[in-house]
PDB file of C-alpha atoms in Angstrom:
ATOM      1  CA  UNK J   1     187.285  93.235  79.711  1.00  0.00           C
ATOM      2  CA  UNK J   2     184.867  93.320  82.664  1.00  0.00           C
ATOM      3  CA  UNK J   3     185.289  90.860  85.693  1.00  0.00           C
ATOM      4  CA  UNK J   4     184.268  87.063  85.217  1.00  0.00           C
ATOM      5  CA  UNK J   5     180.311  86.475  85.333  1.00  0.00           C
ATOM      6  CA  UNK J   6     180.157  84.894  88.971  1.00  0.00           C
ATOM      7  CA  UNK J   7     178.217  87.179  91.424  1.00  0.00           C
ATOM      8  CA  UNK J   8     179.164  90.816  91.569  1.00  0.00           C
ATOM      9  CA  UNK J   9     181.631  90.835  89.153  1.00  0.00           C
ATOM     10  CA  UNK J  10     179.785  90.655  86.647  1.00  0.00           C
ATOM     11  CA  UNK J  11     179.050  94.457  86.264  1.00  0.00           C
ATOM     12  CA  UNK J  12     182.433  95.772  86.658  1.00  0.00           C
ATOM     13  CA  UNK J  13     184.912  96.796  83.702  1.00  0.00           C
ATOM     14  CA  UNK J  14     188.713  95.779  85.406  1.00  0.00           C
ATOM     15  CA  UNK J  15     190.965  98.835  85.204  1.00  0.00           C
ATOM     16  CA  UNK J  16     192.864  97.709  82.206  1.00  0.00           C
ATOM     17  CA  UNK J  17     190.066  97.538  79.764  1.00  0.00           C
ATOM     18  CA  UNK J  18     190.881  99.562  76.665  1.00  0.00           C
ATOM     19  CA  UNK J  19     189.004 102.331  76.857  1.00  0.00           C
ATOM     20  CA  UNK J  20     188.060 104.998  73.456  1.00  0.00           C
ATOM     21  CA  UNK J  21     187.125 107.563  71.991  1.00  0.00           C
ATOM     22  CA  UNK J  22     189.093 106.206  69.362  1.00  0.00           C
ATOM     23  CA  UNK J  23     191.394 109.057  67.270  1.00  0.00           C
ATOM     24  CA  UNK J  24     188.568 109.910  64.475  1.00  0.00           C
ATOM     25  CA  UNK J  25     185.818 109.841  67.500  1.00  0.00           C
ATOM     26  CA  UNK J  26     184.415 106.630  67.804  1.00  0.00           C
ATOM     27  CA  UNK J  27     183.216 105.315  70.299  1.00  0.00           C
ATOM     28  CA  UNK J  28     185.034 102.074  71.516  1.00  0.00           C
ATOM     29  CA  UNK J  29     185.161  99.435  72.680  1.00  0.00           C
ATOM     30  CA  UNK J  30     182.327  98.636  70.279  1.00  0.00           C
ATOM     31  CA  UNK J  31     181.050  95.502  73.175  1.00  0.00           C
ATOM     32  CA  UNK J  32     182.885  94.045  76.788  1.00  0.00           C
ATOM     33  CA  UNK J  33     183.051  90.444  77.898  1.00  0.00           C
ATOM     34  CA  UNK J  34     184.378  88.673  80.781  1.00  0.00           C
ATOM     35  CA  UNK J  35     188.471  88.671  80.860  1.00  0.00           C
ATOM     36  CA  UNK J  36     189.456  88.617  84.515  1.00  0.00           C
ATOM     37  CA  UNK J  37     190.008  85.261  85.811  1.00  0.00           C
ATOM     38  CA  UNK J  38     189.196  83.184  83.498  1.00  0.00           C
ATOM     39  CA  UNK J  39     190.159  79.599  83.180  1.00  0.00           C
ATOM     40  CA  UNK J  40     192.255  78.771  80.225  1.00  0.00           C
ATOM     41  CA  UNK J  41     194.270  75.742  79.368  1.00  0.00           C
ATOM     42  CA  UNK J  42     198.057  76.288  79.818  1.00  0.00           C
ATOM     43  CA  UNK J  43     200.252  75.941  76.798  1.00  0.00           C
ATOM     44  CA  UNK J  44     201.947  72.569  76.049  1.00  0.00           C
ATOM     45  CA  UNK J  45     200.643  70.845  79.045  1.00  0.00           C
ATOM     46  CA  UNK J  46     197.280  69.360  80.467  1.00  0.00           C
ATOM     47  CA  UNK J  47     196.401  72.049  83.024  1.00  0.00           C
ATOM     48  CA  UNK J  48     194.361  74.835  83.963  1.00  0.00           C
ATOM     49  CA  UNK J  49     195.341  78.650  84.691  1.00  0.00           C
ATOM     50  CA  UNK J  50     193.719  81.715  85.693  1.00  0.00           C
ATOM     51  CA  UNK J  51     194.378  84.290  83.201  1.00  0.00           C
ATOM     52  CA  UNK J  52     193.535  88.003  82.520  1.00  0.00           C
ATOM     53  CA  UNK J  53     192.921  90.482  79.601  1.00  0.00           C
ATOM     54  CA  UNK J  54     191.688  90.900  76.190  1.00  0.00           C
ATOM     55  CA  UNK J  55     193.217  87.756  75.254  1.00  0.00           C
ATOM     56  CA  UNK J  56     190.349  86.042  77.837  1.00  0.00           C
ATOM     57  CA  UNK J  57     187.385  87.961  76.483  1.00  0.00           C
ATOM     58  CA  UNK J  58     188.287  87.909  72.839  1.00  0.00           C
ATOM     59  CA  UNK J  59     187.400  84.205  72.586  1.00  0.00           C
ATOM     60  CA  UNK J  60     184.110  84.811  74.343  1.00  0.00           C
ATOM     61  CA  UNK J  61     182.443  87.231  72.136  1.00  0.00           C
ATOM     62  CA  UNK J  62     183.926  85.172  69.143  1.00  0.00           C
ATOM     63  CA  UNK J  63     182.248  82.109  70.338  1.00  0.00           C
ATOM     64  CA  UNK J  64     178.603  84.355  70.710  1.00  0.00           C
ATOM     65  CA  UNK J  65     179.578  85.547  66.883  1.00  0.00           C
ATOM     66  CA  UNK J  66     179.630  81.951  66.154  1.00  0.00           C
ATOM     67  CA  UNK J  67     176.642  81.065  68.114  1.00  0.00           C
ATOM     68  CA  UNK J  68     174.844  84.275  65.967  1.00  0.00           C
ATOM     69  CA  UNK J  69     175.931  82.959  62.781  1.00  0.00           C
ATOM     70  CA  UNK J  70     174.618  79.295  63.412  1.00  0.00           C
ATOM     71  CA  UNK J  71     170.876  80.646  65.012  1.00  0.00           C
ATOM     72  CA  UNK J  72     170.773  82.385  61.572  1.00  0.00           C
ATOM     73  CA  UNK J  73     172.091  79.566  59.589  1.00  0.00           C
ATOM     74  CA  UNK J  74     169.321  77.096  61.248  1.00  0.00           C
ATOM     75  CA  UNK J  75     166.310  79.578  60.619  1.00  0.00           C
ATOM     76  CA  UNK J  76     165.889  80.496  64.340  1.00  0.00           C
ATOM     77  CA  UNK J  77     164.916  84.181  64.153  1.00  0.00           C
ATOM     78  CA  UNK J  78     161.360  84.099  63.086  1.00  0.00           C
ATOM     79  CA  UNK J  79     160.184  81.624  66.221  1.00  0.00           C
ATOM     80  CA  UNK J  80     163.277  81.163  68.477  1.00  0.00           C
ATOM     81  CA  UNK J  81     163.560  77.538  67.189  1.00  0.00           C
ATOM     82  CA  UNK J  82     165.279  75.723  64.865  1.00  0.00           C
ATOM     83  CA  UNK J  83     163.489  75.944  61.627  1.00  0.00           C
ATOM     84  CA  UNK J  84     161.244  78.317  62.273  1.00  0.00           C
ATOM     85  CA  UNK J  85     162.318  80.596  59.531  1.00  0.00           C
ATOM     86  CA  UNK J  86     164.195  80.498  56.421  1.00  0.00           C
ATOM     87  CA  UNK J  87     168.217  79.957  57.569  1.00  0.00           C
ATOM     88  CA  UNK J  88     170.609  82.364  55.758  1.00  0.00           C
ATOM     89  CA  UNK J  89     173.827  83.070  55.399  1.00  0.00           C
ATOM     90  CA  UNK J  90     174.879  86.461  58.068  1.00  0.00           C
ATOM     91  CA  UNK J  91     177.198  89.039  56.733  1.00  0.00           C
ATOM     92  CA  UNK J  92     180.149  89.987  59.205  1.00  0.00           C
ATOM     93  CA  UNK J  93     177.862  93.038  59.840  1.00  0.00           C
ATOM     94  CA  UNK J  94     174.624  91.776  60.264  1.00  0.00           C
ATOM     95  CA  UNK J  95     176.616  89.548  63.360  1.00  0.00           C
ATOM     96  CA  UNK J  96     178.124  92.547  64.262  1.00  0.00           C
ATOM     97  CA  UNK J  97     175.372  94.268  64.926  1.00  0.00           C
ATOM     98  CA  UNK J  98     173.364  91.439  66.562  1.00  0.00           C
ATOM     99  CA  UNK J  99     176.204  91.005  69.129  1.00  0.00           C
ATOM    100  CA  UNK J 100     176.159  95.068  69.751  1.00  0.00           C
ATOM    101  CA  UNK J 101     172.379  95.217  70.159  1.00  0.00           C
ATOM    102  CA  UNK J 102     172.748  92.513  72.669  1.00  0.00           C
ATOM    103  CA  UNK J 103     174.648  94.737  74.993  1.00  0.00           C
ATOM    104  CA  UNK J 104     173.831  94.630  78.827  1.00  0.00           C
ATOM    105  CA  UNK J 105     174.837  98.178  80.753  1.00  0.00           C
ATOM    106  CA  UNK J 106     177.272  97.198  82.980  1.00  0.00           C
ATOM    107  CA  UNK J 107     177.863  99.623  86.124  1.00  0.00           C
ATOM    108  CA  UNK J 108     181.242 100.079  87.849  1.00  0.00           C
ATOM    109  CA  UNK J 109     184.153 101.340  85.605  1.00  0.00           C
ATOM    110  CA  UNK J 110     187.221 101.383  87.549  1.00  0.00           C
ATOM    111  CA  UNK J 111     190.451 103.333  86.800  1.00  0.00           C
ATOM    112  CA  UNK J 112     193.728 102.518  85.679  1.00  0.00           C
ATOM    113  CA  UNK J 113     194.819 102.494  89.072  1.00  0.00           C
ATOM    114  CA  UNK J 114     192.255 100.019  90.487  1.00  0.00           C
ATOM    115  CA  UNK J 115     189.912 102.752  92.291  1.00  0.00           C
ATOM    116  CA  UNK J 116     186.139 102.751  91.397  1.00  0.00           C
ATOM    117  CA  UNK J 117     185.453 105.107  88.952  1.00  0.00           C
ATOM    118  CA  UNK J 118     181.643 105.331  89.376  1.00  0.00           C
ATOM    119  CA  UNK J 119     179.377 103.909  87.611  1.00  0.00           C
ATOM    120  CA  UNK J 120     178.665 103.774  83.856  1.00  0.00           C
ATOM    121  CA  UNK J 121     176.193 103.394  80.866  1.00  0.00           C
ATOM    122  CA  UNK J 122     175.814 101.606  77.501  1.00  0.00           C
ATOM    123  CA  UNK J 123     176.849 103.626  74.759  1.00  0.00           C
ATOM    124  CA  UNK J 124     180.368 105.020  76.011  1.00  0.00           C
ATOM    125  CA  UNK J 125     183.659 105.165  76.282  1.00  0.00           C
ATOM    126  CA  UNK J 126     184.251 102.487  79.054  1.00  0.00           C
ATOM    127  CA  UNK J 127     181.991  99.628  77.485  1.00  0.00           C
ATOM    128  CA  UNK J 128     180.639 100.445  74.396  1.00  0.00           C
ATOM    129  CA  UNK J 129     177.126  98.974  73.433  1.00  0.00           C
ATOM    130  CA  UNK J 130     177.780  97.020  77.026  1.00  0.00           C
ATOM    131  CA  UNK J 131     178.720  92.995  77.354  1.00  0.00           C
ATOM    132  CA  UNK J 132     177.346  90.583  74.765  1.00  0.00           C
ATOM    133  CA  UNK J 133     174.369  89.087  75.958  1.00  0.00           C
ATOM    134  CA  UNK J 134     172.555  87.478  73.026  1.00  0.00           C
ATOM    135  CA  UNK J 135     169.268  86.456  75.119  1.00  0.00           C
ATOM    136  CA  UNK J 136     168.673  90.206  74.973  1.00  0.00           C
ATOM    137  CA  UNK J 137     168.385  90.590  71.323  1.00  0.00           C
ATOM    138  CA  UNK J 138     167.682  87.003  69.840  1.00  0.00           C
ATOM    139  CA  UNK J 139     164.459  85.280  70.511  1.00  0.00           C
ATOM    140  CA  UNK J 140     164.905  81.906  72.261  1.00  0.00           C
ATOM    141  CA  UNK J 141     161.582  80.031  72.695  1.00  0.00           C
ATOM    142  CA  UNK J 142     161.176  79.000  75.919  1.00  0.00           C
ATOM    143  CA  UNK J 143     164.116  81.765  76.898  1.00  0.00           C
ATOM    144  CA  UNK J 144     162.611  84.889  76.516  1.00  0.00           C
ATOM    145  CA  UNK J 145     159.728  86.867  74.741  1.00  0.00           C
ATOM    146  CA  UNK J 146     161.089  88.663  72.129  1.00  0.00           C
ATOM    147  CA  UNK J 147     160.007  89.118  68.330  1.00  0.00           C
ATOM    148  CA  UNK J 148     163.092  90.250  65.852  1.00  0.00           C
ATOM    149  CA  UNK J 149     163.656  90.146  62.254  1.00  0.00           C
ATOM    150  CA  UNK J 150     166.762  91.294  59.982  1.00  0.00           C
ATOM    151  CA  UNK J 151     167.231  92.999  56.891  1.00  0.00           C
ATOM    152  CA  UNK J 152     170.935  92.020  55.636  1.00  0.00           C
ATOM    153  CA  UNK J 153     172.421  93.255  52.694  1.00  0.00           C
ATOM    154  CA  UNK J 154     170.116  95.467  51.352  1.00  0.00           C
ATOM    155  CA  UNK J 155     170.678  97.883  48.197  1.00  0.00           C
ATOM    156  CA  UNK J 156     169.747 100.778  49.226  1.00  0.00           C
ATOM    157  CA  UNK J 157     169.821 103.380  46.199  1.00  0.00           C
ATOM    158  CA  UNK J 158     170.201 107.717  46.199  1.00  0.00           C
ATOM    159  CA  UNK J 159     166.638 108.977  47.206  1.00  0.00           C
ATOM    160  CA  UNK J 160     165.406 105.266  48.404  1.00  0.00           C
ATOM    161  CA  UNK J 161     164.091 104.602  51.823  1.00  0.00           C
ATOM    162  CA  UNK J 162     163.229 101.715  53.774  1.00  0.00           C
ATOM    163  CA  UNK J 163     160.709 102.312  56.335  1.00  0.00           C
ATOM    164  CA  UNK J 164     159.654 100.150  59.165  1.00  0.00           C
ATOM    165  CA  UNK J 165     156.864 100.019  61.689  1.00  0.00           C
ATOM    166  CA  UNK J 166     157.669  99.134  65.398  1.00  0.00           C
ATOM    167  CA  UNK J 167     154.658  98.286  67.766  1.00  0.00           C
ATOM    168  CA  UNK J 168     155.956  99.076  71.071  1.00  0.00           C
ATOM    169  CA  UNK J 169     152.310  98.568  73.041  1.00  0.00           C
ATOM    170  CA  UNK J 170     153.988  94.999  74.801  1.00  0.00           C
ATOM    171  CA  UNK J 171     157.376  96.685  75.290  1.00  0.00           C
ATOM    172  CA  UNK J 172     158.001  96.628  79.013  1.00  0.00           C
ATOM    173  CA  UNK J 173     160.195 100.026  79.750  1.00  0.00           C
ATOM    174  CA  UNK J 174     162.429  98.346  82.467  1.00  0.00           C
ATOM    175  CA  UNK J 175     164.146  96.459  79.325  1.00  0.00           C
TER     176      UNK J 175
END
């Protein structure tokens, strides 16, 4: 869980974040979002609270799986609006793997004990792939400038390759 997204906070994981490599090697968590403050509803009355954990983020990157799921659904990917493509149905993995590539470095880990750490990178042990930020990977006319496209649920057989070419001439190498 990293701190809520309101000013600095934003790019620090709280001390109690689960942290990997997980037993076989993997690296976890596989993504981070926001679990430290966060206002939740308070259970059987009409309030607010300010709650904390796994239980807070949880929701967050379930509700950008959902949001992945319906931009496929509604043919968003080729354009970055609705109907500019042919809408399919996303496997769990294909989602999966949208919400990991969307992954923004965050940079202060801090310990168990509440004392900075240092700083950290995508692609470890403290955050994973980073926090779910689906402007980075999905193309949102008007939003951003990116191109994508997906290959989802492919056969791939012994000997068979898929090969792909990337033009990376416009890629801007602060991104």
């Amino acid at each position: 869980a990293t701190f809520n997204q309101n000013g600095a906070g934003r790019d620090r994981l709280v001390s109690y974040s689960s942290r990997g490599p997980t037993a076989d090697g993997r690296i976890k968590p596989d993504v981070v979002a926001p679990g430290f403050s966060i206002q939740s509803s308070t259970g059987g009355a009409c309030g607010w609270r300010s709650m904390d954990g796994t239980s807070m983020s949880a929701p967050g990157v379930s509700g950008a799986a959902a949001l992945v799921r319906q931009y496929l659904r509604e043919g968003f990917l080729d354009g970055g609006y609705r109907g500019s493509g042919e809408g399919f149905d996303p496997s769990g993995s294909l989602v999966k793997a949208i919400l990991m590539n969307s992954g923004r470095s965050i940079s202060h880990v801090f310990t168990r004990q509440g004392k900075l750490a240092g700083t950290s990178r995508a692609y470890d042990n403290s955050q994973g792939h980073g926090a779910v930020h689906l402007t980075n990977t999905l193309p949102l006319q008007g939003i951003n400038d990116l191109s994508a496209f997906a290959v989802d649920n492919a056969v791939i057989s012994d000997a068979q390759t898929f090969t792909f070419e990337v033009d990376t001439t416009k890629c801007n190498s602060n991104t």
